[in-house]
Tab-separated table of C-alpha atoms and ligand atoms in Angstrom:
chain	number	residue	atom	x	y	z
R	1	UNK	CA	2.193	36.347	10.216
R	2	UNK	CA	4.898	38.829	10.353
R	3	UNK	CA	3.682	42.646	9.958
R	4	UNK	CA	5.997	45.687	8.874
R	5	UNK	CA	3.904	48.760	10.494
R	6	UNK	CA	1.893	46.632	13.266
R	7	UNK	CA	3.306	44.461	16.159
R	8	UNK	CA	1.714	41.707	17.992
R	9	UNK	CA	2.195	40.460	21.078
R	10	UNK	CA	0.460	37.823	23.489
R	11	UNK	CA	0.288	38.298	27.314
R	12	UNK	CA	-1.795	35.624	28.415
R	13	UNK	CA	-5.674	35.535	26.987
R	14	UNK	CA	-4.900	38.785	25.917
R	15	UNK	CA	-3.059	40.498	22.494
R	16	UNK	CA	-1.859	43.549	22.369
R	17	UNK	CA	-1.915	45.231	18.758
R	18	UNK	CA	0.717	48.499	18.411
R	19	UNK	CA	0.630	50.258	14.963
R	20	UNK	CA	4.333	51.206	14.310
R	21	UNK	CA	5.005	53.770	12.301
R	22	UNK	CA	7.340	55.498	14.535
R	23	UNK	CA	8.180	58.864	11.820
R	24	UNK	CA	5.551	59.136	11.114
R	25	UNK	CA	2.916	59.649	14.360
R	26	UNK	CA	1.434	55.997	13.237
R	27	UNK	CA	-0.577	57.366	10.734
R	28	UNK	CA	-2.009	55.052	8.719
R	29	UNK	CA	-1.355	54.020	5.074
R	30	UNK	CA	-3.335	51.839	2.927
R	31	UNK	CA	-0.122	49.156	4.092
R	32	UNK	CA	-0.963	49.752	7.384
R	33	UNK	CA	-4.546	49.575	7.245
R	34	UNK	CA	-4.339	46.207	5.186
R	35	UNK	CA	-2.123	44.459	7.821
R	36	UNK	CA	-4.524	45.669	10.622
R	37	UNK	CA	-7.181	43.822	9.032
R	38	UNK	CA	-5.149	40.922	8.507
R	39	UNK	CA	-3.936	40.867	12.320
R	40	UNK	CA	-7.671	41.605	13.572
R	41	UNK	CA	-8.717	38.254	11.155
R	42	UNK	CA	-6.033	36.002	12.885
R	43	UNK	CA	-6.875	37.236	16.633
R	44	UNK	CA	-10.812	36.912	15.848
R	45	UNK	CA	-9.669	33.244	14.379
R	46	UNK	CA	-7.921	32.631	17.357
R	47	UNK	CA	-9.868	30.812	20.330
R	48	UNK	CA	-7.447	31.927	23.080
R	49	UNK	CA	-7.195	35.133	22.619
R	50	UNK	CA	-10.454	36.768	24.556
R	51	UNK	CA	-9.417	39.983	24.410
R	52	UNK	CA	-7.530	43.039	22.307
R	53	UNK	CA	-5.566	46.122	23.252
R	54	UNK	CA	-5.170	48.644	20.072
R	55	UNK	CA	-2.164	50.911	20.816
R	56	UNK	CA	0.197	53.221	19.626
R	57	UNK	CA	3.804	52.094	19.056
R	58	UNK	CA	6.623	54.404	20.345
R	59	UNK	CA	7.030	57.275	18.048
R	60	UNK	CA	8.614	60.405	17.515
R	61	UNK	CA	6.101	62.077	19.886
R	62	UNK	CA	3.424	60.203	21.864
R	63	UNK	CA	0.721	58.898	19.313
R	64	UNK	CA	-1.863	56.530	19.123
R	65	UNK	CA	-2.566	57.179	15.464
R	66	UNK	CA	-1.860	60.679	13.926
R	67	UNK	CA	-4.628	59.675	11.140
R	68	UNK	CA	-4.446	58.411	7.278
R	69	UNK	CA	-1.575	59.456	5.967
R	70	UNK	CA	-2.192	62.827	4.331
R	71	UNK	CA	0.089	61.668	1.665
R	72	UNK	CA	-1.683	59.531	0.256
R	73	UNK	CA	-4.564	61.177	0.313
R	74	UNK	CA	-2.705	64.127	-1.350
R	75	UNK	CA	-2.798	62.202	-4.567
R	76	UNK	CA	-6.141	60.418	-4.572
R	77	UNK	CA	-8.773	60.441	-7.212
R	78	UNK	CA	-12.628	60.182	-6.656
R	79	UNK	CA	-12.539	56.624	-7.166
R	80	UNK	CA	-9.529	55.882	-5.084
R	81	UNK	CA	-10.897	58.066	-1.689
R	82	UNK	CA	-14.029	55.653	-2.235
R	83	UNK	CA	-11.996	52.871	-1.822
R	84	UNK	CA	-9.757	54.414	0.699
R	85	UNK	CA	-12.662	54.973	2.519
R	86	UNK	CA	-13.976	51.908	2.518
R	87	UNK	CA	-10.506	49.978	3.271
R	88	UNK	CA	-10.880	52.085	6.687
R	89	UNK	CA	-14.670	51.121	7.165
R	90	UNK	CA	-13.967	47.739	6.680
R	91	UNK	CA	-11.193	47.732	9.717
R	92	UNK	CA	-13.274	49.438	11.841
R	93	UNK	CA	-16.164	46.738	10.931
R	94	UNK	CA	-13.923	44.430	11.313
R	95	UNK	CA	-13.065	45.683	15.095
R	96	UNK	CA	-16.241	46.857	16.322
R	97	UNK	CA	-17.848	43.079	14.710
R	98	UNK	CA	-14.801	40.716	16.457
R	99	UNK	CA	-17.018	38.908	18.981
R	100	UNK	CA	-14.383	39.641	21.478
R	101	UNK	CA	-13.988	43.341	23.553
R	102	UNK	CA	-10.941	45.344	21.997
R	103	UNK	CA	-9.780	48.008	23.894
R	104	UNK	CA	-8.244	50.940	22.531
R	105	UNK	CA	-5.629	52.200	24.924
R	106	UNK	CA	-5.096	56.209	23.723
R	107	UNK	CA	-1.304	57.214	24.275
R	108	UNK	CA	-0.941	60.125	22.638
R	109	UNK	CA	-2.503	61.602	19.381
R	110	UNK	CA	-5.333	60.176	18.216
R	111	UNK	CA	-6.699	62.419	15.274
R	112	UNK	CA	-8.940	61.318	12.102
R	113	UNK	CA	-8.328	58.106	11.382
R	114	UNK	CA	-6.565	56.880	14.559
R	115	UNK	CA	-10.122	58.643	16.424
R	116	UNK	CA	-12.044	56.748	14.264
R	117	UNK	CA	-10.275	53.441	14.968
R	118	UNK	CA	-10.401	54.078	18.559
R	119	UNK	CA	-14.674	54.706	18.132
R	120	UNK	CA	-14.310	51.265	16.586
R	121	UNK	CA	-13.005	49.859	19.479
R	122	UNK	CA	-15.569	48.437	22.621
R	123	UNK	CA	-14.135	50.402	25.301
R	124	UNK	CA	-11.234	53.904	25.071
R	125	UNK	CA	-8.757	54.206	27.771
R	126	UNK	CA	-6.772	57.744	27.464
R	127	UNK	CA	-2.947	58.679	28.693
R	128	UNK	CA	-3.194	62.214	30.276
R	129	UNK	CA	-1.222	63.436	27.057
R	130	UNK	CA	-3.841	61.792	24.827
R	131	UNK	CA	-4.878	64.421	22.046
R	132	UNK	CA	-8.114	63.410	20.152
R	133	UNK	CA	-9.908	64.652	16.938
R	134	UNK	CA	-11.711	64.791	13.825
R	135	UNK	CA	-9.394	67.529	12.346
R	136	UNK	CA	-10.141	66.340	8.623
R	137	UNK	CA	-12.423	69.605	7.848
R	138	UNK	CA	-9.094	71.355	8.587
R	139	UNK	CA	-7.790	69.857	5.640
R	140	UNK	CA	-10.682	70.667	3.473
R	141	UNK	CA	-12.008	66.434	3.733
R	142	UNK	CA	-14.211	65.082	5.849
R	143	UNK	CA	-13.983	62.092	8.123
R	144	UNK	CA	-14.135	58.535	6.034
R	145	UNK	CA	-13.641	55.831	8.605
R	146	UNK	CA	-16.895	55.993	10.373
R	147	UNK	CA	-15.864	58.848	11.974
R	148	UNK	CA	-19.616	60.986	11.236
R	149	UNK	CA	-21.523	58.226	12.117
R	150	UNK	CA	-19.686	56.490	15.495
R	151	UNK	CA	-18.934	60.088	16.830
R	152	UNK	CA	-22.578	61.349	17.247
R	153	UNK	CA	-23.402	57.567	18.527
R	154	UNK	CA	-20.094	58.139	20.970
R	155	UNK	CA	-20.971	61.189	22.464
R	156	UNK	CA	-24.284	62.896	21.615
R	157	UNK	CA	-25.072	64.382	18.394
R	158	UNK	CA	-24.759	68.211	19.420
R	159	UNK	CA	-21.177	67.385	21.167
R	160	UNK	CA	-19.941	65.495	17.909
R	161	UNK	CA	-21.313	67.935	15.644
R	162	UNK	CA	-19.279	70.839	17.117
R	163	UNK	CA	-15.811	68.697	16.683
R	164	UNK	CA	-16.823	67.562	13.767
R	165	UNK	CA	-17.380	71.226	12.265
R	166	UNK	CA	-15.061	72.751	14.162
R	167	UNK	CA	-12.002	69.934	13.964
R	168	UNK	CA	-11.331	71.245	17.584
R	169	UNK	CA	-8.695	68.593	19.267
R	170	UNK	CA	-10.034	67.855	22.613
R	171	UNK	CA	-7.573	66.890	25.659
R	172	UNK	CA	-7.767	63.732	28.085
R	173	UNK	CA	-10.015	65.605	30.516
R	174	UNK	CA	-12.559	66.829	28.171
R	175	UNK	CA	-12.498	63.716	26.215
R	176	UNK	CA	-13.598	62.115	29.749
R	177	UNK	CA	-16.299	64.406	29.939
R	178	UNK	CA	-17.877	63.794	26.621
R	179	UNK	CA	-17.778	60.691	27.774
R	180	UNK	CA	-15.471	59.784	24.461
R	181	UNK	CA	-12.798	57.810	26.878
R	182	UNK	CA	-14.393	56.023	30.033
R	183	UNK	CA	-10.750	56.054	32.082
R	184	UNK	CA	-7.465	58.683	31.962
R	185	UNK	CA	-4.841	57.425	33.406
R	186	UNK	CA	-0.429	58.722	33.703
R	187	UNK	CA	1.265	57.511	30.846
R	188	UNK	CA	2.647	54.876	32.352
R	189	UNK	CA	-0.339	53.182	33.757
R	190	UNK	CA	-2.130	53.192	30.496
R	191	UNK	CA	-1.140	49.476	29.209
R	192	UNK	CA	-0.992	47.763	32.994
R	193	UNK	CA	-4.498	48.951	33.566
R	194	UNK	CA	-5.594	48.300	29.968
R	195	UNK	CA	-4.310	44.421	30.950
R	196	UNK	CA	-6.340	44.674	34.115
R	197	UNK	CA	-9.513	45.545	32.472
R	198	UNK	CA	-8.867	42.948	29.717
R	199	UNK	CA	-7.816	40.200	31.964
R	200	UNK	CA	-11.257	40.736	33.469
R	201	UNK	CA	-12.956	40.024	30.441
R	202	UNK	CA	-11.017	36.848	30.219
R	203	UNK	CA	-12.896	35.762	33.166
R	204	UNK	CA	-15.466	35.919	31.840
R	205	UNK	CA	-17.887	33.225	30.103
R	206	UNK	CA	-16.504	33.903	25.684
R	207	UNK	CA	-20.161	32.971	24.375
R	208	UNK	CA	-21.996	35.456	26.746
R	209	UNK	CA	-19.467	38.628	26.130
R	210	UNK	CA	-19.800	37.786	22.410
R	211	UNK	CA	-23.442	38.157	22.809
R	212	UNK	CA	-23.634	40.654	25.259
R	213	UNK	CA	-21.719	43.381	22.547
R	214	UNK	CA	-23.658	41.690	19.652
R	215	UNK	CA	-27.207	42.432	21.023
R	216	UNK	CA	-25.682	46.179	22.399
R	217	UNK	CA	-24.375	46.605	18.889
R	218	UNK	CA	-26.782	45.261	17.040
R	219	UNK	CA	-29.744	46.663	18.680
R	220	UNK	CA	-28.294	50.693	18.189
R	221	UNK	CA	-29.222	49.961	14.663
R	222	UNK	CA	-32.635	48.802	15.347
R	223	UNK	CA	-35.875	50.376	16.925
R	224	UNK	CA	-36.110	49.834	20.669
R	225	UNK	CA	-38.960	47.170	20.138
R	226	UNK	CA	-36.998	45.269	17.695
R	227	UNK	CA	-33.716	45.168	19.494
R	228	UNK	CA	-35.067	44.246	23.200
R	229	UNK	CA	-37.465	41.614	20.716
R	230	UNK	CA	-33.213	40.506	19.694
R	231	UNK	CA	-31.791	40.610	23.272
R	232	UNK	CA	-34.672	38.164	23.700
R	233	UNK	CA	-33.912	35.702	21.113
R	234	UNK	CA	-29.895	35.462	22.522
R	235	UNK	CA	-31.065	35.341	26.183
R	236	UNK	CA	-32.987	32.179	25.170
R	237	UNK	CA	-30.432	30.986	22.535
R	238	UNK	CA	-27.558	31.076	25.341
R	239	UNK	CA	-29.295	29.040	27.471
R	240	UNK	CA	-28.219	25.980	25.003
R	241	UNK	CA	-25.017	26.419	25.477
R	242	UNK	CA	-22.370	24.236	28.027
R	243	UNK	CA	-21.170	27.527	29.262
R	244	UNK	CA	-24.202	28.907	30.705
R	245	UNK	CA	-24.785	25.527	32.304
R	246	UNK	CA	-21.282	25.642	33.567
R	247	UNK	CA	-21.415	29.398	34.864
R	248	UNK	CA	-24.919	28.641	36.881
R	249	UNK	CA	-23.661	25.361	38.214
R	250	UNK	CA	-20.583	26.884	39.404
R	251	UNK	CA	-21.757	30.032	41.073
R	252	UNK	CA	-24.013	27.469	43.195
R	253	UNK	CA	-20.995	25.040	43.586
R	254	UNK	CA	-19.201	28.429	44.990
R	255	UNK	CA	-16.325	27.835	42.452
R	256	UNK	CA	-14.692	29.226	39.789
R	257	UNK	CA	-16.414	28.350	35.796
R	258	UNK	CA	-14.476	26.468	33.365
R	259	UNK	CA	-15.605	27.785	30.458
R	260	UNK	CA	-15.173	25.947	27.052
R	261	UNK	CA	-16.602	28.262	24.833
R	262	UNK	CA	-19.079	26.065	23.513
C	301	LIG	N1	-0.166	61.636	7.763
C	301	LIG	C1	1.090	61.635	7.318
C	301	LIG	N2	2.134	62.046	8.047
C	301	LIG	C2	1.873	62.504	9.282
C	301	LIG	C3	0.579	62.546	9.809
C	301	LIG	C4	-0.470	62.076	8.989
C	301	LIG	N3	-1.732	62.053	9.426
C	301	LIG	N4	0.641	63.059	11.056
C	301	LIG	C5	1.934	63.314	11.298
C	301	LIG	N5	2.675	62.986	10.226
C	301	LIG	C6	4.125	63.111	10.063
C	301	LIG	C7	4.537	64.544	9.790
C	301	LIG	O1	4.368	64.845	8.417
C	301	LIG	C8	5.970	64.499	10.217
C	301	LIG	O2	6.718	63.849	9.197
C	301	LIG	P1	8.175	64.409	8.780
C	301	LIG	O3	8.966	64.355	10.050
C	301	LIG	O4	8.608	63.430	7.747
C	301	LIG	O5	7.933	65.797	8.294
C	301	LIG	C9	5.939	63.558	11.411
C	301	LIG	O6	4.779	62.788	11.283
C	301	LIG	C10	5.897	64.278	12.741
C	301	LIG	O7	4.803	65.166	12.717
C	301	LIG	P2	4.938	66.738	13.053
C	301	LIG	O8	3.801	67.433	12.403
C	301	LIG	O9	6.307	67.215	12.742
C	301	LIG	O10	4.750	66.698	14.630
C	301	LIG	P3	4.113	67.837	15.558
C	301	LIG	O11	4.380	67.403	16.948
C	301	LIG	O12	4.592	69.182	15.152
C	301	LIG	O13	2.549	67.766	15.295
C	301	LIG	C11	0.442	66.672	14.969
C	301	LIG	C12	1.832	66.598	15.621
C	301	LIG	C13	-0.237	65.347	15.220
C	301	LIG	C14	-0.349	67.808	15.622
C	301	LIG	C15	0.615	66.954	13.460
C	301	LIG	O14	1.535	66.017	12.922
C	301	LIG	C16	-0.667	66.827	12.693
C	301	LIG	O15	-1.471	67.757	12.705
C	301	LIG	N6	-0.843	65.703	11.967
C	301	LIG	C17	-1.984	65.495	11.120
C	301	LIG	C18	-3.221	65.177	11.957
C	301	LIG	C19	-4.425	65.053	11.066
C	301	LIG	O16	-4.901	66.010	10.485
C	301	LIG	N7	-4.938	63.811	10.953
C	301	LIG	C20	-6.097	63.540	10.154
C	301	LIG	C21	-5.698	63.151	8.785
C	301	LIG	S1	-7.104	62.838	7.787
């Protein structure tokens, strides 16, 4: 389906997802946000794609995603910030819940909104200019895209709590040692190695990474009991399927899995 503010493009197993809204630092709009979650639908939909890069478009200045678009929040009511707010929860549900890793590859600023997408996403990859930040207590708001509740889970509740009251952007370096990206890389290297780590995934059997980040996910919502009591349950389940079969027999057979996905 063709998007105005978001681009996709195929490069083998994997898509790559840029949100275009070069004037404007790819902030997001309630446009913007409703064609993300229509592109996230189709790729979940789609059986050969078996992994997701989320990226920033060129822009003005390097940016990931400069946040919701102040804007529009300039002019909204009590009842329309609910609903804003839960437009962005949804997309970020939508990512974090796609049964397939998405990757958010950080090339510039990443504040509010574009932060919260990116603690949305499975795994954060950050340029060396990346900028990243919950600067929405700055502007007299709080976060509304998950952003209070992923940060603390991100990086440790006394880390998140000082950027949360604070709004203090962080750089690349320190985001790498909250632990908030897992890689840095030079600007240019961002997307290649992005590709590298999703192709990897693509190697991989699709049932078993889909439960793999379903039981990790899952179980952070549960008691430790109760979610090792759910890793339990998949382990077993997975065994039905032709894939595990197919992985097993193959590593013995010393030769690459076919996997079907079934
Ligand atoms: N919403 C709407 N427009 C935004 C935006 C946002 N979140 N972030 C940037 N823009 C727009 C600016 O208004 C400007 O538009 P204009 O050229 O029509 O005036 C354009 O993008 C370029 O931004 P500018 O501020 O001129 O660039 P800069 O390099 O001086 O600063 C930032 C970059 C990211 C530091 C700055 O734009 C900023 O602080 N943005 C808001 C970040 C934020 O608070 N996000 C959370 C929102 S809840």
């Amino acid at each position: 389906m063709p998007y105005q503010n978001v681009r996709v493009e195929r490069d083998a197993a994997t898509a790559v997802v840029s949100v275009c809204r070069p004037d404007k630092l790819n902030a997001l709009n309630d446009a913007t946000l409703g064609e993300l979650l229509g592109a996230f639908a189709e790729l979940r939909d789609d059986p050969a794609v078996r992994a997701v890069i989320l990226t920033g478009g060129p822009a003005k200045k390097p940016a990931f995603v400069a946040g919701a678009d102040i804007a529009e929040l300039a002019g909204q009511d009590p009842v329309a910030g609910r609903e804003r707010s839960r437009l962005g929860q949804s997309l970020c549900d939508r990512i974090e819940g796609l049964g397939k890793p998405v990757l958010a590859a950080i090339n510039g600023f990443a504040f509010g909104g574009g932060l919260e997408l990116a603690l949305a996403c499975h795994v954060r990859l950050a340029s060396t200019d990346a900028r990243l930040g919950l600067p929405e207590v700055t502007l007299g708001i709080i976060p509304g895209f998950g952003g209070t509740q992923r940060l603390p889970r991100a990086i440790g509740l006394g880390a998140a709590l000082e950027l949360l009251a604070t709004g203090r952007p962080v750089d690349a370096a320190e985001a790498h040692r909250l632990g908030l990206v897992n890689h840095v890389y030079a600007p240019e290297r961002l997307l290649p190695e992005a590709k590298a780590l999703a192709a990897g995934v693509a190697r991989a059997g699709p049932v078993a990474v889909r439960l793999a980040l379903d039981a990790a996910l899952s179980g952070l919502a549960l008691p430790l009991r109760d979610g090792l009591a759910y890793e339990a349950s998949l382990f077993g389940l997975i065994s039905a399927t032709h894939d595990t079969q197919e992985g097993l027999k193959a590593f013995l057979e010393k030769r690459p899995a076919v996997w079907t996905g079934a």
